Coordinates of C-alpha atoms and ligand atoms in Angstrom, one line a residue:
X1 CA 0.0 0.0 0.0
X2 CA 1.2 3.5 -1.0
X3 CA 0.0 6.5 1.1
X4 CA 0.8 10.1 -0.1
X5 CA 3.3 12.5 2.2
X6 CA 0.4 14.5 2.8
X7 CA -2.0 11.7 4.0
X8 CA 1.0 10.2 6.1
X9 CA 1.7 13.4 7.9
X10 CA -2.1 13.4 8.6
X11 CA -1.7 10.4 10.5
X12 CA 1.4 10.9 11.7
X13 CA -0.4 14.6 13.2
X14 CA -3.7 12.7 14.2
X15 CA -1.6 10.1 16.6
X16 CA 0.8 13.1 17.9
X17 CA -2.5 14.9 19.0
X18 CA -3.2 11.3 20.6
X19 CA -2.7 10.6 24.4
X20 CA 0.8 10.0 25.0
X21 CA 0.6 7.1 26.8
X22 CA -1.7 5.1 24.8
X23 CA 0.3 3.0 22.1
X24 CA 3.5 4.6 20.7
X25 CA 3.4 6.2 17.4
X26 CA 5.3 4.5 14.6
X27 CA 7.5 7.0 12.9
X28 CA 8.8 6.2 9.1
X29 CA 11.8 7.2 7.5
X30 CA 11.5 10.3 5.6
X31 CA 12.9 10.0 2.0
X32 CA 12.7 12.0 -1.2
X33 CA 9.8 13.7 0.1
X34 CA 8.1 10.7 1.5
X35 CA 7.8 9.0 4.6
X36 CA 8.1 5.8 3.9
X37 CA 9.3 2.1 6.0
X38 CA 12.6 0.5 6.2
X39 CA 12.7 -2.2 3.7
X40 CA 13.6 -4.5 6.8
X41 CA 9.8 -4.0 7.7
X42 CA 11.3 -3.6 11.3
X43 CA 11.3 -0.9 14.4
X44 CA 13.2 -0.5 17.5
X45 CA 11.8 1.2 20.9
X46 CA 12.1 4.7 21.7
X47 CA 12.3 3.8 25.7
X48 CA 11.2 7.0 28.3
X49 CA 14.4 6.1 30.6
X50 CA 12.8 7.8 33.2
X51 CA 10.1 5.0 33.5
X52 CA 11.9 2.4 31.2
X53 CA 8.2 0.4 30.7
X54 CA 7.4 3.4 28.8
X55 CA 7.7 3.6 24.7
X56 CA 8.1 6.7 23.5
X57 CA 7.5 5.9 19.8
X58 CA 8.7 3.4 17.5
X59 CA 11.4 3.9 14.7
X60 CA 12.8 1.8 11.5
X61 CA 15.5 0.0 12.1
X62 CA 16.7 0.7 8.7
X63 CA 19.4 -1.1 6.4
X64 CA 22.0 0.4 4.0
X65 CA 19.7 0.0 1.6
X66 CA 17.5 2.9 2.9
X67 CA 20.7 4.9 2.9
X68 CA 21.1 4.0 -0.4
X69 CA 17.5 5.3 -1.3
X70 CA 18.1 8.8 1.0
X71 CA 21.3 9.1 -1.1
X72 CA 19.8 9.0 -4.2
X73 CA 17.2 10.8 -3.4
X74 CA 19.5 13.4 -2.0
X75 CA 21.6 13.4 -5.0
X76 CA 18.8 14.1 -7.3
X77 CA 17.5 17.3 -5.2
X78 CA 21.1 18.8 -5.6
X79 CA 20.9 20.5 -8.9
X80 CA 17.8 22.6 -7.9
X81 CA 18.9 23.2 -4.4
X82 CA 21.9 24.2 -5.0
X83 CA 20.8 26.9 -7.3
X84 CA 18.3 28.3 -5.2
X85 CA 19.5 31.4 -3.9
X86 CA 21.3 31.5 -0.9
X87 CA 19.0 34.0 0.7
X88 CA 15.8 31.7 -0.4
X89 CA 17.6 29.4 1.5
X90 CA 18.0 31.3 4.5
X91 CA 14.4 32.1 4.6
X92 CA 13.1 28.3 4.5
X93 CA 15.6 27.6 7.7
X94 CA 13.9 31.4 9.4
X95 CA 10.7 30.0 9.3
X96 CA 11.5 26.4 10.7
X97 CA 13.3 28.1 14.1
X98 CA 10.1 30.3 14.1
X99 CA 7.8 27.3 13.9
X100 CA 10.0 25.5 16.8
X101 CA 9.8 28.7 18.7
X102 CA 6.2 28.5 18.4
X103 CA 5.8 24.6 19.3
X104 CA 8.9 24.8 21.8
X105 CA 7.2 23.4 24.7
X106 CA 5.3 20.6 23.5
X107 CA 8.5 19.7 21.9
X108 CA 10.4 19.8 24.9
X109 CA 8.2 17.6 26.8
X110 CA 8.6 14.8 24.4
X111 CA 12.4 15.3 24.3
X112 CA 12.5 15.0 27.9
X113 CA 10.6 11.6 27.3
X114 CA 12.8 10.2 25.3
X115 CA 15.8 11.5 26.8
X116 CA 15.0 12.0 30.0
X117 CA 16.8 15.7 30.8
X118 CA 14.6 18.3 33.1
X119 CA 12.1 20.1 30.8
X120 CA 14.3 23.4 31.3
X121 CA 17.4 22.1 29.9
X122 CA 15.7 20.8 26.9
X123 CA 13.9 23.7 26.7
X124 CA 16.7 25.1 26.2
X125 CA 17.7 22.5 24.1
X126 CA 15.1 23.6 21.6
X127 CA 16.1 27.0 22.0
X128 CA 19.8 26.8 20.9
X129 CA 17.9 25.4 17.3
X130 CA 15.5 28.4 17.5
X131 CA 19.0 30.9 18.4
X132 CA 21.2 29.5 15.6
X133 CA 18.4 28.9 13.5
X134 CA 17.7 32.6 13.5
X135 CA 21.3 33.6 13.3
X136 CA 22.2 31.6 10.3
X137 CA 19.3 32.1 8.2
X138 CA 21.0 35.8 8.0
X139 CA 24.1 34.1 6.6
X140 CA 21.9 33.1 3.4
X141 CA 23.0 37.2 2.9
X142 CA 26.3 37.2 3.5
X143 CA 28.4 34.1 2.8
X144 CA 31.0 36.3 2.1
X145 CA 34.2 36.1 0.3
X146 CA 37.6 38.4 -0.7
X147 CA 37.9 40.6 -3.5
X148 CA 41.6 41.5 -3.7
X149 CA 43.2 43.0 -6.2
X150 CA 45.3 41.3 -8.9
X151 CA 49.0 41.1 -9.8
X152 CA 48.7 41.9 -13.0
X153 CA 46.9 44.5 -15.2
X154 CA 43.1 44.0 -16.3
X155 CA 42.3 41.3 -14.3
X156 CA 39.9 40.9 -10.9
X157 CA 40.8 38.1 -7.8
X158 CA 37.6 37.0 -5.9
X159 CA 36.4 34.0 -4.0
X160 CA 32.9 32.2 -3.5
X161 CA 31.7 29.4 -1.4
X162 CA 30.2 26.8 -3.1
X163 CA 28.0 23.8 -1.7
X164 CA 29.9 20.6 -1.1
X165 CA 26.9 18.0 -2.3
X166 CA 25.7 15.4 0.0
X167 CA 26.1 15.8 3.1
X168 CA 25.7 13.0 5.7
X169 CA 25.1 14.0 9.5
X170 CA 25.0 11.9 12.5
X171 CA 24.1 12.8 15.6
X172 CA 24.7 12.0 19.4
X173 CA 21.7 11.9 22.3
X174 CA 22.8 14.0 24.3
X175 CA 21.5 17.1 22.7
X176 CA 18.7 15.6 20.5
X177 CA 17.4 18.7 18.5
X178 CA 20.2 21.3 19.3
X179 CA 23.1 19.5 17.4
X180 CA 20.6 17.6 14.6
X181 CA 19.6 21.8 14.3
X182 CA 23.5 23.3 14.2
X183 CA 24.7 20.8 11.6
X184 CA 21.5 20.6 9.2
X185 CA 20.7 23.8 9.1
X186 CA 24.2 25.3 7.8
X187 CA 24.4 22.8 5.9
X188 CA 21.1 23.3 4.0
X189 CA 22.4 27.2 4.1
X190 CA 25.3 26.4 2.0
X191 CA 23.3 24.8 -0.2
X192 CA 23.8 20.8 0.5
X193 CA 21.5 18.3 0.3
X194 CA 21.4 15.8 3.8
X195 CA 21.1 12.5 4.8
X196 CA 20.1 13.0 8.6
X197 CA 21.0 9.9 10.7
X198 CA 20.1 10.4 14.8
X199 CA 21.1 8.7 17.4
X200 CA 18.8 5.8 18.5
X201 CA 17.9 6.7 22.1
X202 CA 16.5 9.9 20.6
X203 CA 15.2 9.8 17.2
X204 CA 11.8 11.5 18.1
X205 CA 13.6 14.9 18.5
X206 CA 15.0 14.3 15.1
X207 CA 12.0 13.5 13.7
X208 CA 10.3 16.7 15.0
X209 CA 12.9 18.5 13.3
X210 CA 12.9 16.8 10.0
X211 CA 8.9 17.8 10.4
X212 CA 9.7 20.9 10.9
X213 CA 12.1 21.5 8.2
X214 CA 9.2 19.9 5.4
X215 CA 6.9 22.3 6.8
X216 CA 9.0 25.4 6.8
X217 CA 8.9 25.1 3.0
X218 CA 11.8 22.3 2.5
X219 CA 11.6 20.7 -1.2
X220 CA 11.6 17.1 -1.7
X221 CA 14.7 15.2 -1.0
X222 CA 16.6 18.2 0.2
X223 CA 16.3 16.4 3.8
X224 CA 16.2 12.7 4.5
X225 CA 16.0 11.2 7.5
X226 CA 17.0 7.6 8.5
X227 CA 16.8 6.0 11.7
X228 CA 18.9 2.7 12.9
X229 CA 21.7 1.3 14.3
X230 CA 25.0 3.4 13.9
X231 CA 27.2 0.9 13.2
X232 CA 25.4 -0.9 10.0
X233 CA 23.9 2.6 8.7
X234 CA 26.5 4.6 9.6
X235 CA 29.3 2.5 7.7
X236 CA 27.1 2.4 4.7
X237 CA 26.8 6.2 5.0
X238 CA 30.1 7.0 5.5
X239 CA 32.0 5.0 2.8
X240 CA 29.3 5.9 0.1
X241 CA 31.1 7.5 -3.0
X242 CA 28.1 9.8 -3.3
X243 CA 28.7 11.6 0.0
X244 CA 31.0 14.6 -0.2
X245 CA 31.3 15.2 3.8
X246 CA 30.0 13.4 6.8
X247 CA 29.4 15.8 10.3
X248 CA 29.6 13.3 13.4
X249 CA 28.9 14.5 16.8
X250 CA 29.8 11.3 19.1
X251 CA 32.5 9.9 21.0
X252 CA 35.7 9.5 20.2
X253 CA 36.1 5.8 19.4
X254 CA 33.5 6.6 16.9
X255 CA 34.9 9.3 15.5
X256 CA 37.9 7.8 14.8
X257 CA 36.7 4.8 13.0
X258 CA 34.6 7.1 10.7
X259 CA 37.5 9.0 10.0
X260 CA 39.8 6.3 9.0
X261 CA 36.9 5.2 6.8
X262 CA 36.9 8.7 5.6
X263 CA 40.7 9.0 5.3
X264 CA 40.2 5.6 2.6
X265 CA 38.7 8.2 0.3
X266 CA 39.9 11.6 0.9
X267 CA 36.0 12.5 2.0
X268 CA 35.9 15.3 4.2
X269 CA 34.7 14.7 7.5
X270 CA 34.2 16.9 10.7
X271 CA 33.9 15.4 14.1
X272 CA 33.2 16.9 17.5
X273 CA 34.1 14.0 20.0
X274 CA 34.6 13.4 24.0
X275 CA 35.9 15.3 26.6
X276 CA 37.3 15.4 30.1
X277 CA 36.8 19.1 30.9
X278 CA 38.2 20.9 34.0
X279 CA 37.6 23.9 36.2
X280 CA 40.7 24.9 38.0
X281 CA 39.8 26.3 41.1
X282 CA 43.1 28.4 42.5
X283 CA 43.4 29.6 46.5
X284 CA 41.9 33.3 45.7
X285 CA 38.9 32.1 43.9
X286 CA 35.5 32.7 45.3
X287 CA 34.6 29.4 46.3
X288 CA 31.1 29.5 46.6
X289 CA 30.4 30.1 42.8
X290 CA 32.7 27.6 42.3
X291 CA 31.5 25.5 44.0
X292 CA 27.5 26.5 42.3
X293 CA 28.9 26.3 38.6
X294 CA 31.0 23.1 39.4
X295 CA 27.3 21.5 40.9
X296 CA 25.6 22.6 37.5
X297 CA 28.5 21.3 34.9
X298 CA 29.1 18.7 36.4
X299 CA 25.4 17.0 37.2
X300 CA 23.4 19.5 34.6
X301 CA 22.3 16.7 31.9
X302 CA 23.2 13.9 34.6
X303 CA 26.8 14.8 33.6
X304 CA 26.1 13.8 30.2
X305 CA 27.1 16.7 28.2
X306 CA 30.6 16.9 26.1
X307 CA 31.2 19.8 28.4
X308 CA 30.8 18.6 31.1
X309 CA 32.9 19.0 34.2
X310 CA 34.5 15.7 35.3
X311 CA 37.9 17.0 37.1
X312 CA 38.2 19.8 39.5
X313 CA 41.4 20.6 39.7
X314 CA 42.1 22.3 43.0
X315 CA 44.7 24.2 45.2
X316 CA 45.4 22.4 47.9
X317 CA 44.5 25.5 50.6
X318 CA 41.3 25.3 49.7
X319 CA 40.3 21.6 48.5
X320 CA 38.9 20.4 51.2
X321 CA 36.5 23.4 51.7
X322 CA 35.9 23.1 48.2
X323 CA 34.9 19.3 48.2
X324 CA 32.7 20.2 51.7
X325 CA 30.4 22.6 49.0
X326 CA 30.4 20.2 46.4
X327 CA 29.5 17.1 48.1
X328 CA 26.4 19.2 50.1
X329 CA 25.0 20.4 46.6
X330 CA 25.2 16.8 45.0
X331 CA 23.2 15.9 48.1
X332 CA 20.7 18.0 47.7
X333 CA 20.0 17.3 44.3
X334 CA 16.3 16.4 43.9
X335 CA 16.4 13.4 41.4
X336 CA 13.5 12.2 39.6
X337 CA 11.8 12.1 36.1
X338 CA 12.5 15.2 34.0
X339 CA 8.9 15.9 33.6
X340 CA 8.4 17.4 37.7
X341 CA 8.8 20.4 37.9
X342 CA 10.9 19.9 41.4
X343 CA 13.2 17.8 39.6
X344 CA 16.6 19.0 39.7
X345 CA 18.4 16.2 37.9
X346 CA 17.3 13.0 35.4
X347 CA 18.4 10.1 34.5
X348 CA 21.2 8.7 32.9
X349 CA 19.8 7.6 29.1
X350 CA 19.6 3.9 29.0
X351 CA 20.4 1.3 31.2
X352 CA 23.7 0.7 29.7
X353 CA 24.9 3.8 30.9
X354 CA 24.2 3.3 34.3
X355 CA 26.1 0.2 34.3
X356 CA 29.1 1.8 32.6
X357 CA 29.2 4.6 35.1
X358 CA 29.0 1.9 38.2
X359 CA 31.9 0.7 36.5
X360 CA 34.0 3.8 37.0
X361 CA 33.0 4.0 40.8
X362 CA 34.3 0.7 41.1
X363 CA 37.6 1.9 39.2
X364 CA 38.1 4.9 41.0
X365 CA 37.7 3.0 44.4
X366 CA 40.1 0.5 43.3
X367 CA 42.6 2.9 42.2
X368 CA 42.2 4.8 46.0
X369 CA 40.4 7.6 45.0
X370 CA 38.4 8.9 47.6
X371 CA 34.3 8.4 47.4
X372 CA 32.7 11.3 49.2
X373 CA 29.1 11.1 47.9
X374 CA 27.0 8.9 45.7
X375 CA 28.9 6.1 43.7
X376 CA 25.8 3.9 43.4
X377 CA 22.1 3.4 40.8
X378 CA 19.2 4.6 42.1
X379 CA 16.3 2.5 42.8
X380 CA 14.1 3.5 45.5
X381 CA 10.3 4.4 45.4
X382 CA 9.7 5.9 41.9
X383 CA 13.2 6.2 40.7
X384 CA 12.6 1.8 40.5
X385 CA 11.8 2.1 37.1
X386 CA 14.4 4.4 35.3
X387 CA 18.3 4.6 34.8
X388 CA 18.8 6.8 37.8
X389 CA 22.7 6.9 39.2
X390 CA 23.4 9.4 42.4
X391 CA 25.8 12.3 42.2
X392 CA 29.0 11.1 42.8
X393 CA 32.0 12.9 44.2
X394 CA 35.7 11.7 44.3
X395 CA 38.3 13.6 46.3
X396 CA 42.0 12.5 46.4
X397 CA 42.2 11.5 42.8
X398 CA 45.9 11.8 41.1
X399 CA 46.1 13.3 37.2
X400 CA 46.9 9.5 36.4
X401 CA 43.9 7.5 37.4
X402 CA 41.9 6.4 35.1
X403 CA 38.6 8.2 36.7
X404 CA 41.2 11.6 36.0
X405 CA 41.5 10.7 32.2
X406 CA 39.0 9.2 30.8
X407 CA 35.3 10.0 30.1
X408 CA 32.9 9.2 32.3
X409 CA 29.9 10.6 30.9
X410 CA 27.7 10.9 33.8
X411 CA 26.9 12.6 37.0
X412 CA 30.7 12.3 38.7
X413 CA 33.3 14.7 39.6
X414 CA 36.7 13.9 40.6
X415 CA 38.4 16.4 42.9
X416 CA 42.3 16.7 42.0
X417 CA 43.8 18.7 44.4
X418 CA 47.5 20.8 43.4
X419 CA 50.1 22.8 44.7
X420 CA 50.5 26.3 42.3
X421 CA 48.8 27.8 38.9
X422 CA 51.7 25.6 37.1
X423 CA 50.4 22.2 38.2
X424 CA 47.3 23.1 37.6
X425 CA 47.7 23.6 34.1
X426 CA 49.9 20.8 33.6
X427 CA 46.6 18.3 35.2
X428 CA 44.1 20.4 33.0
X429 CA 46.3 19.7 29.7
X430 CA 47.2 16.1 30.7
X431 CA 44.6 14.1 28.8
X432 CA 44.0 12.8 25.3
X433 CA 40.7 15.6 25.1
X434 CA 40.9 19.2 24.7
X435 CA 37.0 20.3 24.5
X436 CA 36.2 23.2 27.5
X437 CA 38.1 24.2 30.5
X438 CA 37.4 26.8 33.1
X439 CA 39.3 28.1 35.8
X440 CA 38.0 30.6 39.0
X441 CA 40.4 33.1 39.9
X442 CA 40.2 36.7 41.2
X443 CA 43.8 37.9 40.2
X444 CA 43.8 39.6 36.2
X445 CA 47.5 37.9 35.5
X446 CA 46.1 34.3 36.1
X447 CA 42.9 35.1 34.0
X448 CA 45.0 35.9 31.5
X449 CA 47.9 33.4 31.5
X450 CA 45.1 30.4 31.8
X451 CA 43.5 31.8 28.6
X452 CA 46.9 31.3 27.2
X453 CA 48.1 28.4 28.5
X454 CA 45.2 25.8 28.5
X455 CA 44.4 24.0 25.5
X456 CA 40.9 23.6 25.0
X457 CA 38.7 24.9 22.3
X458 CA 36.9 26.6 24.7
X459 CA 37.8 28.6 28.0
X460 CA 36.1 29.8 30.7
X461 CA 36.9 32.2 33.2
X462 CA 34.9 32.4 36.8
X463 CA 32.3 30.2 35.0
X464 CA 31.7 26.4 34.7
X465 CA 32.8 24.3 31.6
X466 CA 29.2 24.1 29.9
X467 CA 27.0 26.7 27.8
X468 CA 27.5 27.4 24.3
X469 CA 26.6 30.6 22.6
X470 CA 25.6 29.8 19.5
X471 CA 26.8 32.8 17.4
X472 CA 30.2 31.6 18.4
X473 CA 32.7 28.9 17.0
X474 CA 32.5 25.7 19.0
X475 CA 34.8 22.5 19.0
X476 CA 37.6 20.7 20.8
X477 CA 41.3 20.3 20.4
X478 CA 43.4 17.4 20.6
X479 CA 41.3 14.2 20.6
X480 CA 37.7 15.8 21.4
X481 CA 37.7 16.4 17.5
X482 CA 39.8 16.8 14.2
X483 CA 40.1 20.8 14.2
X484 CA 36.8 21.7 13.3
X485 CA 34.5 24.1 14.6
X486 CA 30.7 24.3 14.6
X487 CA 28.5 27.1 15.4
X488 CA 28.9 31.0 14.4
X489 CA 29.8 31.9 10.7
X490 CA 32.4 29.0 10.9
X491 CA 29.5 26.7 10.7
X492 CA 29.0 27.7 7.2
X493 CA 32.4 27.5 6.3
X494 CA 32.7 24.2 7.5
X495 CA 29.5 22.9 5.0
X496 CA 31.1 24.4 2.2
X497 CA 33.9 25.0 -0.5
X498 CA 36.0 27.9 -1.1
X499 CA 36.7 28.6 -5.1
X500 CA 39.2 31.1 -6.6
X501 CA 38.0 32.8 -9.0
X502 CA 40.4 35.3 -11.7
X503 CA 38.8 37.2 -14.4
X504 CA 40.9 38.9 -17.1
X505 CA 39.5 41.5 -18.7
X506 CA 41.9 42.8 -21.3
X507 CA 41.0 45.2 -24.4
X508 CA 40.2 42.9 -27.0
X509 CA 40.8 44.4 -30.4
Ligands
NAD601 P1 28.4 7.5 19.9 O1 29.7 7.7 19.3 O2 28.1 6.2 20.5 O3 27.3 7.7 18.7 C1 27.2 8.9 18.0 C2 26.5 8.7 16.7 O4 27.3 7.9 15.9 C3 25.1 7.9 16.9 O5 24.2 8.4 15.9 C4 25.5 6.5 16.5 O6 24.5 5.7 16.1 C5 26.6 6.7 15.4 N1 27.5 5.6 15.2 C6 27.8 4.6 16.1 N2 28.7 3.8 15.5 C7 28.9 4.3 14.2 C8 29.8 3.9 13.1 N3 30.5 2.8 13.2 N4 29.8 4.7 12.0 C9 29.0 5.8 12.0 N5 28.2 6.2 13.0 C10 28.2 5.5 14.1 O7 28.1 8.7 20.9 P2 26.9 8.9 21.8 O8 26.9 7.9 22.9 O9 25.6 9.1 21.0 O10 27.2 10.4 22.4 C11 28.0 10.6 23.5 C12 29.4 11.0 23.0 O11 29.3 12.2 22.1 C13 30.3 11.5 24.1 O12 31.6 11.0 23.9 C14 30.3 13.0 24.0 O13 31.4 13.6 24.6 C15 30.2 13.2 22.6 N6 29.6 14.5 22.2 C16 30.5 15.5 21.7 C17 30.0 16.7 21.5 C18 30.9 17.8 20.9 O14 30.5 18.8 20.3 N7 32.2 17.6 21.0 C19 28.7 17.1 21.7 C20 27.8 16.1 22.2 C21 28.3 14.8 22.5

């Protein structure tokens, strides 16, 4: 049976308006302008981890041969996309962050279902898509380039950007309509066509966007959107000869498989990766707002952002008041389903992670770290039913451990305590990742030697590692990506080609 788009987004509309609760909605992939099933004829679960009984909606798990069919269909909606004017462009992505500005709520409620983050953070979620969506639509004017003058006579030096072609995105959880927003929507700007491929614990947020998009005026095939596992669709994605660049947002293991499969070919490909992001907190700091912003980096998202504070490096004089503050917010954290108003933090996403984060309590324990609060899944009363894991703080951890290097991804801070501004640094620089770090300091020569001498892609001063602005560039260095940045007018850049141009002009005769 064959239904038209139309008549499918009726339905889909009709079981949206539907309770939430009663059965999940079924959600197709959405190729060449029609949403249509995997040829597997199979879904996967959409799981509220908050209440893990709960199906959000179900998805396709699709095949490379879907990929095949989005890439086609992409490739045949270049030729007109790419000569639609830039502006014309711009306006299409204008009127989809309007329309999510308008249905940002409702939106956020179902994120936070699928997800399980507090309704304000993905509120705010939605509204770094709305921000950037706003701010790049304007670039549709610009997309500037040089003119500069020539070396010889009767003759005119310019550059343009030009589209790359397909483009193939795929996208982590942790941010489920933010970072499907900051890669699609530049990359729609500079005139690509997409092949949108979210992460499985949060497809729905993906979805809503790709709905979005259609409605905001999107032709046919300019935007597809395939859902399944990353490992099967996202090799068949990445080694196609069709696709020109592939935009990953994941963790580093991933990232560099994709780009040795990218290196085979010479295909571009931007990642943004892990991290192990620290504050430094020095003996002059006030510690109190460290102390606040350390709470709400480190346990904001259940610690699962790529900013996310995991070390506090700290001077010695004042580590143990320091860790006192700390472990008194993490115990008043109020934690519970995203959806209560009262809750301060959620879930982890999945079961999984709650095991894999265990695991690092047991590492750091085994390695002598001190445990100071949390370290353990929580199951009591409601929490019984979702991936729920305490606030966990370790004091007396050494720059070596492995709860000091590697990614955690949770909520757990480990507490690193140092003798001078020089140590510090040396910690904060000391692992494979370079994404955010922040340091808290009241003396002007420190503020300005740590913006120096830490190397991250982002520093913070008297602030914690998290919160992007998204007219800014945005990206790690060292292993939390490969030199890319997202965000700001780089975004643009990024999602497209720079040609020379030179024009002679001599008198003909
Ligand atoms: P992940 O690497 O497991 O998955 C990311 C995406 O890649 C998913 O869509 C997944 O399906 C897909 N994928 C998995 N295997 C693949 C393969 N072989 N080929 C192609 N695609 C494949 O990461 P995650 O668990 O979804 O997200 C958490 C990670 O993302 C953390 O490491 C976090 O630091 C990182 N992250 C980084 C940033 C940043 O901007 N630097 C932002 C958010 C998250």
């Amino acid at each position: 049976m064959t239904t038209t788009t139309s008549e499918t987004q009726q339905t889909q509309q009709a079981q949206h308006e539907a309770a939430p609760h009663s059965e999940p909605k079924t959600y197709l992939n959405y190729i060449g302008g029609e949403w249509r099933p995997s040829v597997s004829g199979q879904t996967f679960d959409d799981i509220n981890p908050a209440h893990q009984q709960e199906v959000v909606a179900r998805f396709q798990r699709s095949t490379p041969a879907d990929i095949d069919a989005a890439l086609h269909a992409a490739e045949e909606a270049l030729p007109h996309w790419r000569a639609t004017p830039a502006p014309q462009r711009g306006e299409i992505i204008l009127r989809a962050a309007l329309l999510l500005e308008q249905r940002q709520h409702e939106l956020a409620r179902d994120m936070t279902r699928e997800m399980g983050k507090p309704l304000r953070e993905t509120i705010g979620d939605i509204q770094t898509a709305i921000d950037f969506g706003k701010f790049v639509a304007g670039e549709g004017r610009r997309a500037e380039g040089e003119t500069v003058p020539s070396a010889l006579a009767d003759k005119m030096c310019l550059t343009i950007r030009q589209p790359l072609g397909v483009v193939g995105i795929i996208t982590p959880w942790n941010f489920p309509m933010a970072i499907p927003a900051w890669k699609t929507f530049p990359a729609l700007l500079a005139g690509n066509t997409v092949v949108l491929k979210p992460a499985s614990d949060t497809p729905l947020s993906a979805a809503h966007l790709t709905e979005i998009l259609i409605e905001a005026g999107l032709p046919a095939g300019v935007l597809n959107f395939v859902t399944g596992p990353g490992g099967s669709l996202g090799d068949a994605l990445v080694t196609d000869a069709r696709v020109a660049m592939i935009s990953l947002t994941g963790s580093t293991e991933v990232g560099k498989h994709v780009a040795e499969l990218c290196g085979r070919d010479l295909r571009r490909c931007s990642l943004e990766l892990g991290g192990k992001n620290a504050v430094i907190v020095m003996d002059d700091a006030n510690i109190e707002e460290a102390v606040k912003a350390v709470a709400w980096a480190g346990f904001g998202t259940t610690g699962q952002r790529c900013t996310a504070t995991s070390r506090v490096i700290v001077h010695e004089k004042v580590a143990r008041r320091f860790a006192e503050g700390l472990v008194a917010e993490a115990e008043k954290l109020r934690v519970g389903d995203g959806l209560a108003a009262e809750t301060g933090m959620g879930p982890l996403v999945n079961a999984g992670r709650v095991t894999a984060v265990h695991e690092y309590t047991e590492i750091g324990q085994l390695e002598g770290a001190t445990l100071l609060t949390g370290g353990r899944p929580l199951q009591e009363g409601e929490l019984a039913d979702g991936a729920y894991y305490a606030p966990t703080v370790f004091a007396d951890v050494k720059p070596h451990m492995r709860i000091a290097q590697e990614e955690v991804f949770g909520p757990f801070v480990s507490i690193i305590p140092v003798a001078s501004y020089e140590e510090a640094v040396e910690v904060a620089n000391s692992t494979i990742y370079g994404l955010s770090c922040a340091i808290f300091t009241e003396s002007a020569r420190t503020v300005f030697r740590a913006m120096r001498d830490l190397n991250a892609g982002l520093v913070y001063i008297n602030a914690g590692t998290t919160g992007a602005e998204p007219h800014l560039p945005f990206g790690g260095t060292k292993q939390s990506g490969n030199g890319h940045r997202e965000l700001g007018r780089k975004a643009v850049e990024e999602f497209s080609e720079v040609k020379t141009v030179f024009v002679s002009y001599p008198q003909v005769e």
